[in-house]
Amino acid sequence: MIGQDGKSSKTNRKRQHQKTTHFDEAGIFMKTNLYLAISFNMSASMRVLPRSALRTSRLTQSLARRPFHSYDHPPPPGAFGNAEKSILAAAYKHVPEHGFSQKALSCGARDAGYLDISASVIPDGAFGLIRYHLITQREALATRSQELFPDPNQPGVSARVEALTWERLMGNKLVLDRWQEALAVMAQPSYVPESIKELAKLSDEIWFLAGDKAVDPSWYTKRATLSMIYSTSELFMTNDRSPDFFETRQFLQRRLGEVKSVGGMVGSFGQWAGYTLSAGVNILRSKGVRV
């Protein structure tokens, strides 16, 4: 009996270790989808709608309010004033050591030639520094796309979407050890609307730079789908210790491949959420979890 109990205990510990592996796709996949669903609901208006239209309408309203790309109008003004930008740029260099924090902002103000107290003029404090990272990394994609795709006809839109999404993920490398802290700040209720807005802008930028010219309802679906895929991959990357983030690249490719296997970009955000939930349940079952 003692030998059998010892063997059983060893087996249980092995199973428990498998369930808590760093690359727990099921946990990342489902938690991120739940976070996004809650976040989209918080950032949208709370009008009473039929249950079948509720989630799709909220997402559509959120995305519809963002600016669209145009070649016929001048670009909008910069997101930061001169003093604010100089402080944030200097503070950003201190993020690896101090994180997205007031300490980093104070160091940045000093480096930029201002008094330490000057950091208090940054709206939202630490979140302002996070927002600086999100905006500058998104804006950098335009230049990188020209380097990645010198031939305007090659590769196709899908390949460009994958390449640009990966390029944006790589923009987190220098602050990756601090990114889970940033995600925690972005998940605070007061910052969720702005975080979702930036995520929508990123998805739109990637599709635009990839050459997508669709003007039908799929415009919204593609951006909502890519937002979910990007967020899931970004969270996965914070736990990735593989060389050159090989596991994250595979994770991203699988998620994009799953969308295609459903039949192109799915017809609605509700369909996609349902599909990803089903996939997450199947992954949990494959790990021996009763669902």
mmCIF file of C-alpha atoms in Angstrom:
data_model
loop_
_atom_site.group_PDB
_atom_site.id
_atom_site.type_symbol
_atom_site.label_atom_id
_atom_site.label_comp_id
_atom_site.label_asym_id
_atom_site.label_seq_id
_atom_site.Cartn_x
_atom_site.Cartn_y
_atom_site.Cartn_z
ATOM 1 C CA MET A 1 0.000 0.000 0.000
ATOM 2 C CA ILE A 2 2.831 2.394 0.837
ATOM 3 C CA GLY A 3 4.513 1.806 -2.527
ATOM 4 C CA GLN A 4 1.268 2.372 -4.385
ATOM 5 C CA ASP A 5 0.551 5.579 -2.461
ATOM 6 C CA GLY A 6 4.047 6.875 -3.184
ATOM 7 C CA LYS A 7 3.661 6.104 -6.873
ATOM 8 C CA SER A 8 0.246 7.761 -6.945
ATOM 9 C CA SER A 9 1.608 10.871 -5.203
ATOM 10 C CA LYS A 10 4.493 11.102 -7.673
ATOM 11 C CA THR A 11 2.070 10.790 -10.604
ATOM 12 C CA ASN A 12 -0.170 13.529 -9.179
ATOM 13 C CA ARG A 13 2.809 15.873 -8.737
ATOM 14 C CA LYS A 14 3.824 15.229 -12.348
ATOM 15 C CA ARG A 15 0.304 16.025 -13.574
ATOM 16 C CA GLN A 16 0.223 19.166 -11.453
ATOM 17 C CA HIS A 17 3.538 20.289 -12.956
ATOM 18 C CA GLN A 18 2.142 19.778 -16.455
ATOM 19 C CA LYS A 19 -0.859 21.940 -15.625
ATOM 20 C CA THR A 20 1.312 24.817 -14.370
ATOM 21 C CA THR A 21 3.847 24.900 -17.216
ATOM 22 C CA HIS A 22 4.960 28.377 -18.359
ATOM 23 C CA PHE A 23 3.391 27.777 -21.749
ATOM 24 C CA ASP A 24 -0.125 27.095 -20.503
ATOM 25 C CA GLU A 25 -1.943 28.003 -23.700
ATOM 26 C CA ALA A 26 -5.363 27.230 -22.279
ATOM 27 C CA GLY A 27 -4.964 29.629 -19.360
ATOM 28 C CA ILE A 28 -3.553 32.422 -21.479
ATOM 29 C CA PHE A 29 -6.061 31.842 -24.268
ATOM 30 C CA MET A 30 -9.188 31.839 -22.127
ATOM 31 C CA LYS A 31 -8.156 34.488 -19.558
ATOM 32 C CA THR A 32 -7.219 36.955 -22.275
ATOM 33 C CA ASN A 33 -10.467 36.365 -24.160
ATOM 34 C CA LEU A 34 -12.449 36.903 -20.958
ATOM 35 C CA TYR A 35 -10.468 40.083 -20.174
ATOM 36 C CA LEU A 36 -11.094 41.454 -23.660
ATOM 37 C CA ALA A 37 -14.795 40.648 -23.525
ATOM 38 C CA ILE A 38 -15.148 42.449 -20.181
ATOM 39 C CA SER A 39 -13.020 45.371 -21.366
ATOM 40 C CA PHE A 40 -15.002 45.889 -24.559
ATOM 41 C CA ASN A 41 -18.212 45.899 -22.520
ATOM 42 C CA MET A 42 -16.834 48.461 -20.040
ATOM 43 C CA SER A 43 -15.662 50.816 -22.767
ATOM 44 C CA ALA A 44 -18.914 50.756 -24.739
ATOM 45 C CA SER A 45 -22.210 52.477 -23.937
ATOM 46 C CA MET A 46 -24.706 50.650 -21.737
ATOM 47 C CA ARG A 47 -27.835 50.949 -23.890
ATOM 48 C CA VAL A 48 -30.358 48.126 -23.650
ATOM 49 C CA LEU A 49 -30.078 45.949 -26.760
ATOM 50 C CA PRO A 50 -31.364 42.532 -27.783
ATOM 51 C CA ARG A 51 -29.142 39.850 -26.299
ATOM 52 C CA SER A 52 -28.117 38.554 -29.728
ATOM 53 C CA ALA A 53 -26.813 41.998 -30.749
ATOM 54 C CA LEU A 54 -25.353 43.184 -27.447
ATOM 55 C CA ARG A 55 -21.704 42.163 -27.729
ATOM 56 C CA THR A 56 -21.353 42.927 -31.444
ATOM 57 C CA SER A 57 -23.008 46.350 -31.085
ATOM 58 C CA ARG A 58 -20.757 47.371 -28.208
ATOM 59 C CA LEU A 59 -17.625 46.422 -30.093
ATOM 60 C CA THR A 60 -18.831 48.145 -33.271
ATOM 61 C CA GLN A 61 -19.503 51.379 -31.362
ATOM 62 C CA SER A 62 -16.038 51.280 -29.793
ATOM 63 C CA LEU A 63 -14.268 50.723 -33.099
ATOM 64 C CA ALA A 64 -16.472 53.113 -35.059
ATOM 65 C CA ARG A 65 -15.461 56.075 -32.900
ATOM 66 C CA ARG A 66 -11.769 55.784 -33.738
ATOM 67 C CA PRO A 67 -10.215 57.850 -36.567
ATOM 68 C CA PHE A 68 -9.796 56.232 -39.974
ATOM 69 C CA HIS A 69 -6.882 56.456 -42.369
ATOM 70 C CA SER A 70 -7.122 59.027 -45.140
ATOM 71 C CA TYR A 71 -4.739 60.202 -47.826
ATOM 72 C CA ASP A 72 -6.813 63.361 -48.398
ATOM 73 C CA HIS A 73 -6.529 64.947 -44.959
ATOM 74 C CA PRO A 74 -3.498 66.016 -42.904
ATOM 75 C CA PRO A 75 -2.496 63.714 -40.027
ATOM 76 C CA PRO A 76 -3.916 64.514 -36.577
ATOM 77 C CA PRO A 77 -1.744 66.480 -34.129
ATOM 78 C CA GLY A 78 0.783 64.584 -32.046
ATOM 79 C CA ALA A 79 -0.357 62.760 -28.940
ATOM 80 C CA PHE A 80 2.142 64.580 -26.699
ATOM 81 C CA GLY A 81 3.295 68.155 -26.203
ATOM 82 C CA ASN A 82 6.979 69.018 -26.542
ATOM 83 C CA ALA A 83 7.782 69.064 -22.813
ATOM 84 C CA GLU A 84 5.686 65.991 -22.154
ATOM 85 C CA LYS A 85 7.320 64.110 -25.017
ATOM 86 C CA SER A 86 10.857 64.962 -23.881
ATOM 87 C CA ILE A 87 10.141 63.780 -20.333
ATOM 88 C CA LEU A 88 8.471 60.572 -21.505
ATOM 89 C CA ALA A 89 11.247 59.785 -23.984
ATOM 90 C CA ALA A 90 13.857 60.188 -21.254
ATOM 91 C CA ALA A 91 11.771 58.276 -18.697
ATOM 92 C CA TYR A 92 11.283 55.394 -21.122
ATOM 93 C CA LYS A 93 15.013 54.621 -20.893
ATOM 94 C CA HIS A 94 14.568 53.967 -17.165
ATOM 95 C CA VAL A 95 11.695 51.484 -17.579
ATOM 96 C CA PRO A 96 13.910 48.349 -17.617
ATOM 97 C CA GLU A 97 15.262 49.341 -14.181
ATOM 98 C CA HIS A 98 12.315 51.077 -12.515
ATOM 99 C CA GLY A 99 9.343 49.794 -14.503
ATOM 100 C CA PHE A 100 6.468 51.947 -15.727
ATOM 101 C CA SER A 101 6.494 53.976 -12.519
ATOM 102 C CA GLN A 102 6.629 57.444 -11.021
ATOM 103 C CA LYS A 103 10.281 56.779 -10.237
ATOM 104 C CA ALA A 104 11.032 56.336 -13.949
ATOM 105 C CA LEU A 105 9.136 59.553 -14.707
ATOM 106 C CA SER A 106 11.116 61.497 -12.092
ATOM 107 C CA CYS A 107 14.394 60.203 -13.519
ATOM 108 C CA GLY A 108 13.209 61.143 -16.995
ATOM 109 C CA ALA A 109 12.291 64.673 -15.939
ATOM 110 C CA ARG A 110 15.746 65.132 -14.421
ATOM 111 C CA ASP A 111 17.476 63.754 -17.536
ATOM 112 C CA ALA A 112 15.419 66.066 -19.751
ATOM 113 C CA GLY A 113 16.552 69.113 -17.767
ATOM 114 C CA TYR A 114 13.430 69.592 -15.655
ATOM 115 C CA LEU A 115 12.896 69.447 -11.918
ATOM 116 C CA ASP A 116 11.869 66.051 -10.550
ATOM 117 C CA ILE A 117 8.482 67.532 -9.671
ATOM 118 C CA SER A 118 7.891 68.176 -13.382
ATOM 119 C CA ALA A 119 6.933 64.519 -13.813
ATOM 120 C CA SER A 120 3.653 65.341 -12.065
ATOM 121 C CA VAL A 121 2.463 67.152 -15.196
ATOM 122 C CA ILE A 122 2.252 63.829 -17.073
ATOM 123 C CA PRO A 123 -1.433 62.896 -17.281
ATOM 124 C CA ASP A 124 -2.252 59.636 -15.471
ATOM 125 C CA GLY A 125 1.294 59.195 -14.196
ATOM 126 C CA ALA A 126 2.618 55.696 -14.911
ATOM 127 C CA PHE A 127 -0.147 54.998 -17.418
ATOM 128 C CA GLY A 128 1.049 57.997 -19.415
ATOM 129 C CA LEU A 129 4.401 56.233 -19.795
ATOM 130 C CA ILE A 130 2.655 53.014 -20.849
ATOM 131 C CA ARG A 131 0.611 54.964 -23.372
ATOM 132 C CA TYR A 132 3.830 56.501 -24.723
ATOM 133 C CA HIS A 133 5.154 52.997 -25.358
ATOM 134 C CA LEU A 134 1.933 51.896 -27.077
ATOM 135 C CA ILE A 135 1.765 54.936 -29.341
ATOM 136 C CA THR A 136 5.435 55.105 -30.334
ATOM 137 C CA GLN A 137 5.586 51.385 -31.100
ATOM 138 C CA ARG A 138 2.421 51.591 -33.191
ATOM 139 C CA GLU A 139 3.658 54.609 -35.121
ATOM 140 C CA ALA A 140 7.005 52.897 -35.794
ATOM 141 C CA LEU A 141 5.228 50.191 -37.808
ATOM 142 C CA ALA A 142 4.757 52.528 -40.788
ATOM 143 C CA THR A 143 8.511 52.860 -41.285
ATOM 144 C CA ARG A 144 9.149 49.181 -40.607
ATOM 145 C CA SER A 145 6.512 48.130 -43.147
ATOM 146 C CA GLN A 146 8.432 49.925 -45.901
ATOM 147 C CA GLU A 147 11.561 48.011 -44.925
ATOM 148 C CA LEU A 148 9.739 44.688 -44.631
ATOM 149 C CA PHE A 149 7.775 44.975 -47.877
ATOM 150 C CA PRO A 150 9.827 46.748 -50.571
ATOM 151 C CA ASP A 151 7.655 45.087 -53.228
ATOM 152 C CA PRO A 152 4.132 46.595 -53.038
ATOM 153 C CA ASN A 153 2.639 43.407 -54.482
ATOM 154 C CA GLN A 154 4.409 40.844 -52.313
ATOM 155 C CA PRO A 155 3.632 39.146 -50.015
ATOM 156 C CA GLY A 156 -0.153 38.906 -49.705
ATOM 157 C CA VAL A 157 -2.305 40.642 -47.106
ATOM 158 C CA SER A 158 -2.422 37.678 -44.700
ATOM 159 C CA ALA A 159 1.356 37.278 -44.692
ATOM 160 C CA ARG A 160 1.777 40.999 -44.107
ATOM 161 C CA VAL A 161 -0.639 40.936 -41.183
ATOM 162 C CA GLU A 162 1.376 38.161 -39.554
ATOM 163 C CA ALA A 163 4.702 39.917 -40.193
ATOM 164 C CA LEU A 164 3.487 43.264 -38.844
ATOM 165 C CA THR A 165 1.860 41.684 -35.794
ATOM 166 C CA TRP A 166 5.118 39.899 -35.038
ATOM 167 C CA GLU A 167 7.072 43.109 -35.566
ATOM 168 C CA ARG A 168 4.867 44.880 -33.024
ATOM 169 C CA LEU A 169 5.309 42.069 -30.510
ATOM 170 C CA MET A 170 9.067 42.410 -30.898
ATOM 171 C CA GLY A 171 8.655 46.061 -29.930
ATOM 172 C CA ASN A 172 8.039 44.836 -26.363
ATOM 173 C CA LYS A 173 11.406 43.082 -26.033
ATOM 174 C CA LEU A 174 13.242 45.833 -24.168
ATOM 175 C CA VAL A 175 10.480 46.220 -21.565
ATOM 176 C CA LEU A 176 9.229 42.630 -21.504
ATOM 177 C CA ASP A 177 10.304 41.996 -17.906
ATOM 178 C CA ARG A 178 8.078 44.924 -16.900
ATOM 179 C CA TRP A 179 5.191 44.269 -19.251
ATOM 180 C CA GLN A 180 3.056 42.200 -16.895
ATOM 181 C CA GLU A 181 3.149 45.191 -14.534
ATOM 182 C CA ALA A 182 1.993 47.381 -17.417
ATOM 183 C CA LEU A 183 -0.845 44.980 -18.240
ATOM 184 C CA ALA A 184 -2.003 45.156 -14.623
ATOM 185 C CA VAL A 185 -2.138 48.963 -14.808
ATOM 186 C CA MET A 186 -3.973 48.867 -18.143
ATOM 187 C CA ALA A 187 -6.570 46.507 -16.641
ATOM 188 C CA GLN A 188 -7.584 49.071 -14.007
ATOM 189 C CA PRO A 189 -11.140 50.295 -14.728
ATOM 190 C CA SER A 190 -10.116 53.932 -15.221
ATOM 191 C CA TYR A 191 -7.576 52.969 -17.900
ATOM 192 C CA VAL A 192 -9.461 50.196 -19.709
ATOM 193 C CA PRO A 193 -11.220 52.503 -22.235
ATOM 194 C CA GLU A 194 -7.957 54.139 -23.342
ATOM 195 C CA SER A 195 -6.190 50.760 -23.447
ATOM 196 C CA ILE A 196 -8.905 49.302 -25.665
ATOM 197 C CA LYS A 197 -8.776 52.407 -27.860
ATOM 198 C CA GLU A 198 -5.034 51.937 -28.393
ATOM 199 C CA LEU A 199 -5.547 48.248 -29.145
ATOM 200 C CA ALA A 200 -8.157 49.139 -31.769
ATOM 201 C CA LYS A 201 -5.790 51.671 -33.327
ATOM 202 C CA LEU A 202 -3.025 49.074 -33.485
ATOM 203 C CA SER A 203 -5.256 46.537 -35.223
ATOM 204 C CA ASP A 204 -6.421 49.165 -37.698
ATOM 205 C CA GLU A 205 -2.834 50.244 -38.386
ATOM 206 C CA ILE A 206 -1.722 46.676 -39.079
ATOM 207 C CA TRP A 207 -4.580 45.987 -41.498
ATOM 208 C CA PHE A 208 -4.031 49.315 -43.228
ATOM 209 C CA LEU A 209 -0.284 48.773 -43.645
ATOM 210 C CA ALA A 210 -0.964 45.217 -44.820
ATOM 211 C CA GLY A 211 -2.926 46.649 -47.736
ATOM 212 C CA ASP A 212 -6.435 45.620 -46.721
ATOM 213 C CA LYS A 213 -8.964 47.740 -48.612
ATOM 214 C CA ALA A 214 -12.217 46.093 -47.542
ATOM 215 C CA VAL A 215 -15.087 48.498 -46.854
ATOM 216 C CA ASP A 216 -17.740 45.915 -45.951
ATOM 217 C CA PRO A 217 -18.781 44.796 -42.433
ATOM 218 C CA SER A 218 -15.672 42.594 -42.263
ATOM 219 C CA TRP A 219 -13.753 45.823 -41.537
ATOM 220 C CA TYR A 220 -14.905 45.560 -37.924
ATOM 221 C CA THR A 221 -14.594 41.794 -37.652
ATOM 222 C CA LYS A 222 -11.002 41.716 -38.867
ATOM 223 C CA ARG A 223 -9.922 44.338 -36.372
ATOM 224 C CA ALA A 224 -11.735 42.740 -33.444
ATOM 225 C CA THR A 225 -10.256 39.355 -34.310
ATOM 226 C CA LEU A 226 -6.729 40.684 -34.676
ATOM 227 C CA SER A 227 -7.074 42.594 -31.397
ATOM 228 C CA MET A 228 -7.850 39.359 -29.595
ATOM 229 C CA ILE A 229 -5.049 37.444 -31.313
ATOM 230 C CA TYR A 230 -2.515 40.176 -30.570
ATOM 231 C CA SER A 231 -3.501 40.476 -26.903
ATOM 232 C CA THR A 232 -3.355 36.719 -26.417
ATOM 233 C CA SER A 233 0.059 36.490 -28.072
ATOM 234 C CA GLU A 234 1.354 39.451 -26.078
ATOM 235 C CA LEU A 235 0.391 37.829 -22.794
ATOM 236 C CA PHE A 236 1.890 34.509 -23.906
ATOM 237 C CA MET A 237 5.140 36.288 -24.735
ATOM 238 C CA THR A 238 5.591 37.521 -21.160
ATOM 239 C CA ASN A 239 6.130 33.881 -20.101
ATOM 240 C CA ASP A 240 8.179 32.820 -23.123
ATOM 241 C CA ARG A 241 11.791 31.865 -22.405
ATOM 242 C CA SER A 242 12.480 30.124 -25.721
ATOM 243 C CA PRO A 243 15.290 31.371 -28.029
ATOM 244 C CA ASP A 244 14.182 34.401 -30.051
ATOM 245 C CA PHE A 245 10.644 33.912 -28.686
ATOM 246 C CA PHE A 246 10.179 30.906 -30.951
ATOM 247 C CA GLU A 247 7.237 29.618 -28.875
ATOM 248 C CA THR A 248 5.444 32.958 -29.174
ATOM 249 C CA ARG A 249 5.903 32.986 -32.953
ATOM 250 C CA GLN A 250 4.378 29.517 -33.180
ATOM 251 C CA PHE A 251 1.551 30.560 -30.870
ATOM 252 C CA LEU A 252 0.764 33.557 -33.084
ATOM 253 C CA GLN A 253 0.839 31.452 -36.243
ATOM 254 C CA ARG A 254 -1.512 28.877 -34.708
ATOM 255 C CA ARG A 255 -4.028 31.531 -33.699
ATOM 256 C CA LEU A 256 -3.977 33.114 -37.160
ATOM 257 C CA GLY A 257 -4.216 29.659 -38.733
ATOM 258 C CA GLU A 258 -7.248 28.790 -36.617
ATOM 259 C CA VAL A 259 -9.061 31.869 -37.902
ATOM 260 C CA LYS A 260 -8.416 30.808 -41.492
ATOM 261 C CA SER A 261 -9.514 27.244 -40.775
ATOM 262 C CA VAL A 262 -12.931 28.497 -39.682
ATOM 263 C CA GLY A 263 -13.361 29.913 -43.174
ATOM 264 C CA GLY A 264 -11.512 33.198 -43.510
ATOM 265 C CA MET A 265 -12.138 36.013 -41.087
ATOM 266 C CA VAL A 266 -15.206 34.877 -39.190
ATOM 267 C CA GLY A 267 -18.512 36.583 -39.749
ATOM 268 C CA SER A 268 -18.865 38.242 -36.374
ATOM 269 C CA PHE A 269 -17.062 38.901 -33.141
ATOM 270 C CA GLY A 270 -19.575 36.688 -31.366
ATOM 271 C CA GLN A 271 -18.681 33.756 -33.614
ATOM 272 C CA TRP A 272 -14.981 34.304 -32.987
ATOM 273 C CA ALA A 273 -15.414 34.529 -29.212
ATOM 274 C CA GLY A 274 -17.468 31.337 -29.260
ATOM 275 C CA TYR A 275 -14.896 29.568 -31.370
ATOM 276 C CA THR A 276 -11.943 30.583 -29.198
ATOM 277 C CA LEU A 277 -13.797 29.567 -26.045
ATOM 278 C CA SER A 278 -14.450 26.144 -27.581
ATOM 279 C CA ALA A 279 -10.791 25.843 -28.572
ATOM 280 C CA GLY A 280 -9.714 26.785 -25.061
ATOM 281 C CA VAL A 281 -11.989 24.139 -23.536
ATOM 282 C CA ASN A 282 -10.556 21.515 -25.886
ATOM 283 C CA ILE A 283 -7.009 22.470 -24.850
ATOM 284 C CA LEU A 284 -7.970 22.131 -21.187
ATOM 285 C CA ARG A 285 -9.484 18.702 -21.826
ATOM 286 C CA SER A 286 -6.343 17.602 -23.649
ATOM 287 C CA LYS A 287 -4.427 18.431 -20.440
ATOM 288 C CA GLY A 288 -6.691 16.164 -18.422
ATOM 289 C CA VAL A 289 -8.842 18.893 -16.874
ATOM 290 C CA ARG A 290 -12.525 18.055 -16.504
ATOM 291 C CA VAL A 291 -14.593 20.823 -18.107
#
